[in-house]
XYZ file of C-alpha atoms in Angstrom:
446
model
C 125.264 41.649 64.487
C 123.946 38.343 65.734
C 120.476 37.803 67.108
C 120.131 35.293 69.916
C 117.331 32.799 70.410
C 115.713 33.703 73.748
C 116.119 31.214 76.581
C 114.235 31.532 79.861
C 117.050 33.619 81.253
C 117.394 35.697 78.128
C 113.670 36.402 77.761
C 113.901 38.694 80.733
C 116.390 40.807 78.820
C 113.880 41.293 75.976
C 116.482 40.681 73.292
C 114.763 40.840 69.892
C 115.164 38.064 67.361
C 116.825 42.443 65.209
C 127.955 68.027 55.417
C 128.051 66.991 51.843
C 131.528 66.180 50.635
C 133.952 69.077 50.875
C 136.090 69.614 47.814
C 134.042 67.907 45.129
C 136.413 69.657 42.813
C 137.000 73.369 42.694
C 134.819 74.997 40.052
C 136.712 76.933 37.387
C 136.615 80.631 38.147
C 134.185 82.448 35.806
C 135.552 84.739 33.168
C 136.295 88.134 34.611
C 136.911 86.973 38.187
C 139.159 88.904 40.548
C 142.288 86.927 39.693
C 141.874 87.571 35.981
C 141.336 91.300 36.632
C 144.505 91.344 38.673
C 146.505 89.674 35.911
C 145.069 92.019 33.259
C 146.033 95.000 35.395
C 149.589 93.687 35.680
C 149.814 93.321 31.909
C 148.512 96.864 31.347
C 151.046 98.206 33.821
C 153.865 96.454 31.965
C 152.702 97.828 28.654
C 152.557 101.380 29.971
C 155.940 101.058 31.606
C 157.430 99.916 28.320
C 155.989 102.940 26.504
C 153.755 100.939 24.233
C 150.947 103.003 22.745
C 147.625 101.961 21.377
C 149.174 101.186 17.995
C 152.059 99.298 19.590
C 154.552 101.216 17.379
C 156.623 102.968 20.029
C 158.592 102.073 23.135
C 160.655 99.069 24.041
C 159.770 95.637 22.822
C 156.870 94.202 24.757
C 157.714 91.380 27.109
C 155.083 88.705 26.965
C 154.019 87.417 30.359
C 153.202 83.721 30.451
C 150.161 82.957 32.482
C 150.355 79.784 34.477
C 147.276 77.677 33.961
C 145.195 77.370 37.074
C 145.269 73.978 38.632
C 141.827 72.502 38.976
C 141.095 70.218 41.883
C 139.893 66.922 40.519
C 137.447 64.564 42.115
C 139.298 61.498 43.406
C 138.679 58.454 41.248
C 140.179 55.759 43.467
C 140.074 54.892 47.138
C 143.050 55.391 49.433
C 144.609 52.896 51.835
C 143.418 53.016 54.536
C 140.076 54.156 53.076
C 139.458 57.883 53.557
C 137.701 59.212 50.419
C 133.965 59.693 50.711
C 132.110 57.171 48.564
C 129.777 59.939 47.354
C 132.812 61.534 45.649
C 133.727 58.309 43.889
C 130.184 57.788 42.572
C 128.717 61.075 41.298
C 124.932 61.391 41.107
C 124.581 58.564 43.654
C 125.159 55.941 40.979
C 126.300 53.326 43.492
C 126.888 49.721 42.431
C 123.989 47.329 42.726
C 124.260 44.212 44.814
C 123.821 40.735 43.396
C 120.307 40.679 41.902
C 118.646 37.258 41.849
C 115.416 36.730 39.927
C 112.537 35.051 41.695
C 111.534 31.559 40.617
C 108.436 29.376 40.431
C 105.222 31.203 41.356
C 107.096 34.490 41.880
C 108.849 34.426 38.499
C 106.349 36.929 37.056
C 107.610 39.649 39.387
C 110.755 40.266 37.348
C 108.831 41.739 34.414
C 105.503 42.710 35.999
C 104.852 46.409 35.330
C 103.151 47.010 38.667
C 106.066 45.475 40.587
C 108.589 47.423 38.529
C 106.684 50.614 39.332
C 106.833 49.795 43.050
C 110.575 49.224 42.721
C 111.017 52.587 41.011
C 109.312 54.318 43.931
C 112.095 53.074 46.206
C 114.863 55.148 44.609
C 115.975 56.885 47.805
C 115.703 53.663 49.817
C 117.889 51.775 47.341
C 120.384 54.622 47.022
C 120.930 54.740 50.790
C 121.326 50.961 50.992
C 123.702 50.781 48.034
C 125.869 53.581 49.417
C 126.078 51.812 52.786
C 126.867 48.521 51.045
C 129.642 50.042 48.922
C 131.183 51.588 52.033
C 131.073 48.196 53.740
C 132.721 46.490 50.746
C 135.557 48.998 50.481
C 136.304 49.021 54.203
C 136.144 45.256 54.692
C 138.269 44.535 51.626
C 140.975 46.799 53.033
C 140.556 45.112 56.423
C 141.001 41.655 54.898
C 144.305 42.778 53.366
C 145.603 44.643 56.377
C 144.607 42.532 59.395
C 147.695 40.676 60.616
C 148.809 38.822 63.757
C 150.462 41.187 66.202
C 147.852 43.932 65.872
C 145.779 44.854 68.888
C 142.032 44.381 68.633
C 141.616 48.068 69.463
C 143.793 49.038 66.492
C 141.812 46.798 64.145
C 138.411 48.007 65.390
C 139.325 51.680 65.238
C 140.804 51.352 61.746
C 137.550 49.838 60.488
C 135.294 52.285 62.331
C 137.269 55.395 61.383
C 137.306 54.267 57.749
C 133.526 53.875 57.769
C 133.138 57.354 59.227
C 135.479 58.823 56.623
C 133.674 57.163 53.728
C 130.277 58.390 54.928
C 131.611 61.877 55.616
C 130.245 61.818 59.178
C 132.741 61.641 62.028
C 130.026 61.291 64.651
C 131.673 63.821 66.970
C 129.003 66.518 66.746
C 125.554 66.074 68.209
C 123.352 63.934 65.977
C 126.007 63.429 63.288
C 126.316 59.672 63.874
C 122.582 59.296 63.223
C 122.850 60.740 59.709
C 125.348 58.122 58.562
C 128.200 56.071 59.983
C 128.505 52.900 62.041
C 125.347 50.796 62.075
C 126.697 49.021 65.158
C 130.146 48.590 66.759
C 132.813 46.516 65.024
C 132.728 43.055 66.588
C 136.053 41.184 66.807
C 135.207 37.879 68.457
C 138.017 35.367 68.906
C 137.965 31.566 68.799
C 135.213 30.180 71.091
C 133.589 33.628 71.303
C 131.099 33.819 68.436
C 129.672 37.345 68.614
C 129.270 40.708 70.337
C 132.855 41.259 71.475
C 134.613 44.555 70.854
C 137.453 45.960 72.960
C 136.661 48.474 75.676
C 139.103 51.254 76.562
C 142.405 49.921 77.863
C 142.026 46.521 76.201
C 145.489 45.187 75.294
C 144.418 41.976 73.543
C 146.602 41.101 70.539
C 145.580 38.989 67.537
C 147.617 35.780 67.380
C 148.674 33.586 64.444
C 146.520 30.708 65.704
C 143.355 32.764 66.267
C 140.048 32.585 64.393
C 138.431 36.038 64.411
C 134.907 37.010 63.384
C 134.767 40.554 61.959
C 131.175 41.809 62.137
C 130.280 45.457 61.550
C 127.417 47.514 60.213
C 127.205 50.647 58.074
C 124.154 52.876 57.930
C 123.038 55.771 55.746
C 119.902 57.545 56.994
C 119.157 54.568 59.225
C 119.390 51.971 56.438
C 121.735 49.412 57.983
C 123.918 47.002 56.020
C 125.007 44.133 58.271
C 127.752 41.874 56.952
C 130.472 39.738 58.519
C 133.408 37.494 57.633
C 135.952 35.355 59.445
C 139.746 35.754 59.448
C 142.129 32.833 60.057
C 145.818 32.538 59.228
C 146.237 28.764 59.499
C 144.987 26.391 56.783
C 143.746 23.900 59.385
C 140.657 26.092 59.830
C 139.784 26.187 56.122
C 136.997 23.595 56.328
C 135.365 25.415 59.237
C 135.284 28.683 57.306
C 134.128 26.945 54.132
C 131.273 25.230 55.967
C 129.951 28.506 57.327
C 130.361 30.401 54.067
C 128.478 27.730 52.134
C 125.765 27.593 54.793
C 125.253 31.356 54.525
C 125.037 31.162 50.734
C 122.553 28.279 51.024
C 120.370 30.421 53.277
C 120.554 33.304 50.812
C 119.504 31.014 47.946
C 116.459 29.814 49.882
C 115.409 33.295 50.994
C 112.682 35.125 49.101
C 109.044 36.152 49.107
C 106.870 33.615 50.977
C 109.901 31.540 52.061
C 109.363 30.056 55.533
C 112.221 30.791 57.917
C 112.087 27.373 59.612
C 112.695 25.639 56.290
C 115.562 28.010 55.494
C 117.101 27.013 58.839
C 116.889 23.355 57.854
C 118.807 23.962 54.615
C 121.436 25.998 56.467
C 121.916 23.256 59.065
C 122.133 20.491 56.477
C 124.787 22.409 54.548
C 126.771 23.380 57.642
C 126.776 19.959 59.249
C 127.878 18.143 56.096
C 131.393 19.404 56.939
C 133.976 18.294 59.441
C 137.334 19.837 60.256
C 140.603 18.340 61.498
C 142.486 20.578 63.922
C 145.796 19.442 65.407
C 145.058 15.776 64.799
C 141.482 15.743 66.096
C 138.451 15.682 63.792
C 135.418 17.741 64.783
C 131.954 17.890 63.218
C 130.951 21.441 62.320
C 127.749 22.321 64.195
C 125.270 25.116 63.583
C 125.047 27.232 66.738
C 121.400 26.578 67.447
C 120.633 29.595 69.641
C 121.972 32.200 67.221
C 119.900 33.432 64.303
C 119.756 35.816 61.408
C 117.169 38.591 61.639
C 115.259 41.222 59.743
C 116.445 44.827 59.872
C 114.272 47.904 60.393
C 115.240 51.596 60.060
C 117.641 52.440 62.902
C 116.981 48.992 64.420
C 119.427 46.177 63.717
C 117.182 43.455 65.192
C 113.641 43.554 63.875
C 110.699 41.309 64.677
C 111.586 38.246 62.563
C 114.364 35.691 63.081
C 116.035 33.356 60.605
C 117.134 30.234 62.506
C 120.213 28.319 61.392
C 118.795 24.952 62.414
C 115.600 23.269 61.225
C 112.509 24.418 63.107
C 108.733 24.566 62.834
C 108.753 28.378 62.541
C 106.249 29.152 59.761
C 107.035 32.878 59.604
C 107.229 34.012 55.981
C 109.552 36.489 54.343
C 107.557 39.247 52.678
C 107.975 41.784 49.903
C 109.818 44.821 51.273
C 111.599 42.951 54.072
C 115.322 43.425 54.697
C 117.134 40.440 56.223
C 120.579 39.718 57.589
C 121.315 36.107 56.687
C 124.094 35.073 59.055
C 125.287 31.653 60.079
C 127.643 30.463 62.798
C 129.506 27.169 62.852
C 131.317 25.688 65.839
C 133.609 22.807 66.742
C 132.178 22.916 70.268
C 128.696 22.365 71.670
C 126.893 24.411 69.054
C 125.351 26.512 71.824
C 126.494 29.886 73.185
C 126.194 31.553 76.578
C 126.889 35.038 77.915
C 130.507 35.458 78.968
C 133.203 38.119 79.456
C 132.953 41.884 79.803
C 130.027 43.657 78.117
C 130.816 46.215 75.427
C 127.689 46.364 73.181
C 124.570 48.311 74.173
C 121.447 49.664 72.489
C 118.497 51.737 73.620
C 115.312 49.696 73.916
C 112.765 51.292 71.585
C 109.814 49.604 73.326
C 110.410 50.923 76.828
C 108.049 53.643 78.000
C 109.045 56.522 80.284
C 111.001 55.471 83.361
C 111.805 57.805 86.253
C 115.543 57.889 86.798
C 117.002 58.853 90.161
C 120.649 59.161 89.183
C 121.579 62.429 87.489
C 124.415 60.614 85.700
C 121.870 58.226 84.158
C 119.701 61.122 82.986
C 122.703 62.886 81.451
C 123.903 59.732 79.714
C 120.431 58.945 78.351
C 120.343 62.410 76.808
C 123.694 61.726 75.124
C 122.448 58.360 73.820
C 119.199 59.835 72.497
C 120.965 62.619 70.612
C 123.879 60.619 69.222
C 122.686 57.035 68.716
C 118.938 56.803 69.160
C 118.208 53.078 68.825
C 121.472 52.311 66.974
C 123.792 50.018 68.969
C 126.865 51.629 70.518
C 129.810 50.600 72.679
C 131.798 52.143 75.487
C 134.491 53.394 73.112
C 131.854 55.491 71.342
C 130.986 57.196 74.617
C 134.706 57.786 75.234
C 134.990 59.472 71.788
C 132.222 61.884 72.757
C 134.140 62.938 75.855
C 131.987 61.064 78.352
C 133.726 59.841 81.485
C 132.682 58.220 84.748
C 129.546 56.976 83.009
C 129.518 53.317 84.111
C 127.235 53.894 87.105
C 124.742 55.749 84.925
C 125.018 53.135 82.162
C 124.361 50.294 84.598
C 121.345 52.199 85.925
C 119.933 52.503 82.387
C 120.470 48.765 81.811
C 118.868 47.803 85.138
C 115.840 49.991 84.391
C 115.388 48.349 80.982
C 115.916 51.571 79.024
C 119.178 50.287 77.537
C 119.808 46.688 76.504
C 123.210 45.123 77.216
C 124.514 42.564 74.700
C 127.224 40.454 76.380
C 129.695 38.451 74.294
C 128.271 35.072 73.239
C 130.631 32.126 73.665
C 130.707 28.364 73.095
C 132.874 26.161 75.338
C 136.492 27.190 75.804
C 138.909 25.498 73.440
C 136.405 25.380 70.603
C 136.489 27.471 67.419
C 133.618 29.368 65.820
C 133.205 31.069 62.451
C 130.643 33.465 60.921
C 129.649 34.781 57.501
C 126.781 37.172 56.838
C 125.082 39.224 54.130
C 122.180 41.654 53.988
C 119.450 40.983 51.429
C 116.615 43.187 50.190
C 113.376 41.384 49.325
C 112.466 43.799 46.530
C 109.193 43.619 44.525
C 111.008 42.465 41.367
C 114.182 40.707 42.516
C 116.092 39.588 45.584
C 119.164 41.812 45.972
C 122.118 40.585 48.027
C 123.052 44.171 48.720
C 126.356 43.495 50.523
C 127.731 40.928 48.059
C 131.283 41.594 46.841
C 134.135 39.921 44.995
C 135.509 38.773 48.353
C 132.479 36.767 49.532
């Protein structure tokens, strides 16, 4: 989920630069269980009816009864399409795949083998397990999405397929109070088309259909116990957009390579911009330079907070902020054939409770009721209107607007470059671990 560089207008908004699995396999019934007793009783009854004595010498010939072996429920070993099997069933003992681990270089090279740093890493077992589970869920869902997304689908259908798959793979539907805060969507599935770069997801009643000529950014988050994996990719069906997508993908990977302990974010932005703007793209006979969108940034991630306190610009700047051991960053880059600058536009769908706001007296009862729902179901995790609809909320817009106007809830409007332009996005989450840099969301796809 993109972070936006504050402008004078945006500063007022205070936008930051941030049941266990059922059926794990039925256990075999212990010897002497009720079913076995029942079968033994049946056999004894047959023997008595046939007149067979203890020595078996009298009566009719005994008829042997074949016992049908009991069918044991097996743990699933592969994912379904669409994804529906909990990842915890596919990886017993929480042995989730690691991300791409990159050793530190230069003055930080010692960290890879340093005993003290390795000990610190070992203390983070639960932290890493949560992140790796969330990352594996993201990989499985997005890889299905990349295969299944086709022109002619509605944006609502695409978003709900992705979101319902995430909920299935975490084992948390988010329909009971507090369930969505245990695990599930880290933020709503963004499906931003063409000149719209970020923060667009369909509201109820949206009939928008994906077209053959569209360029769509697919940006969604997965969380487990508040550990959010934020990763995004771009879908296009026409080869004329290939250079645009390639520019952004390579820029993101360049930013990931530069990231690490003591790396200065302004310098990372310079490398990203240089990589991005070395590309140009020809679309329908016109050649466009690919520009880094200068007022969008990557960001660090905190527990239950997608936008932390640090930003990673995608253009060169004098920002001397350093990445530090223990940080979690979303490295995301946006390229555009337009102005390389986005503004608020279109209907708002994304919201999040502002963690920094103190108590505010609310006059509207609908606002008080809605705030209670938000606190219990999302906390500071971003949500959208469709999520409120799922929980059975209705006629909530007046209350929601009241919460936004009071500063308790932050609204995140769609961010768009000029109409007629095309934008693309790629993103990964990285863990700045004591011993290595782990690109936790890396997959075979990107």
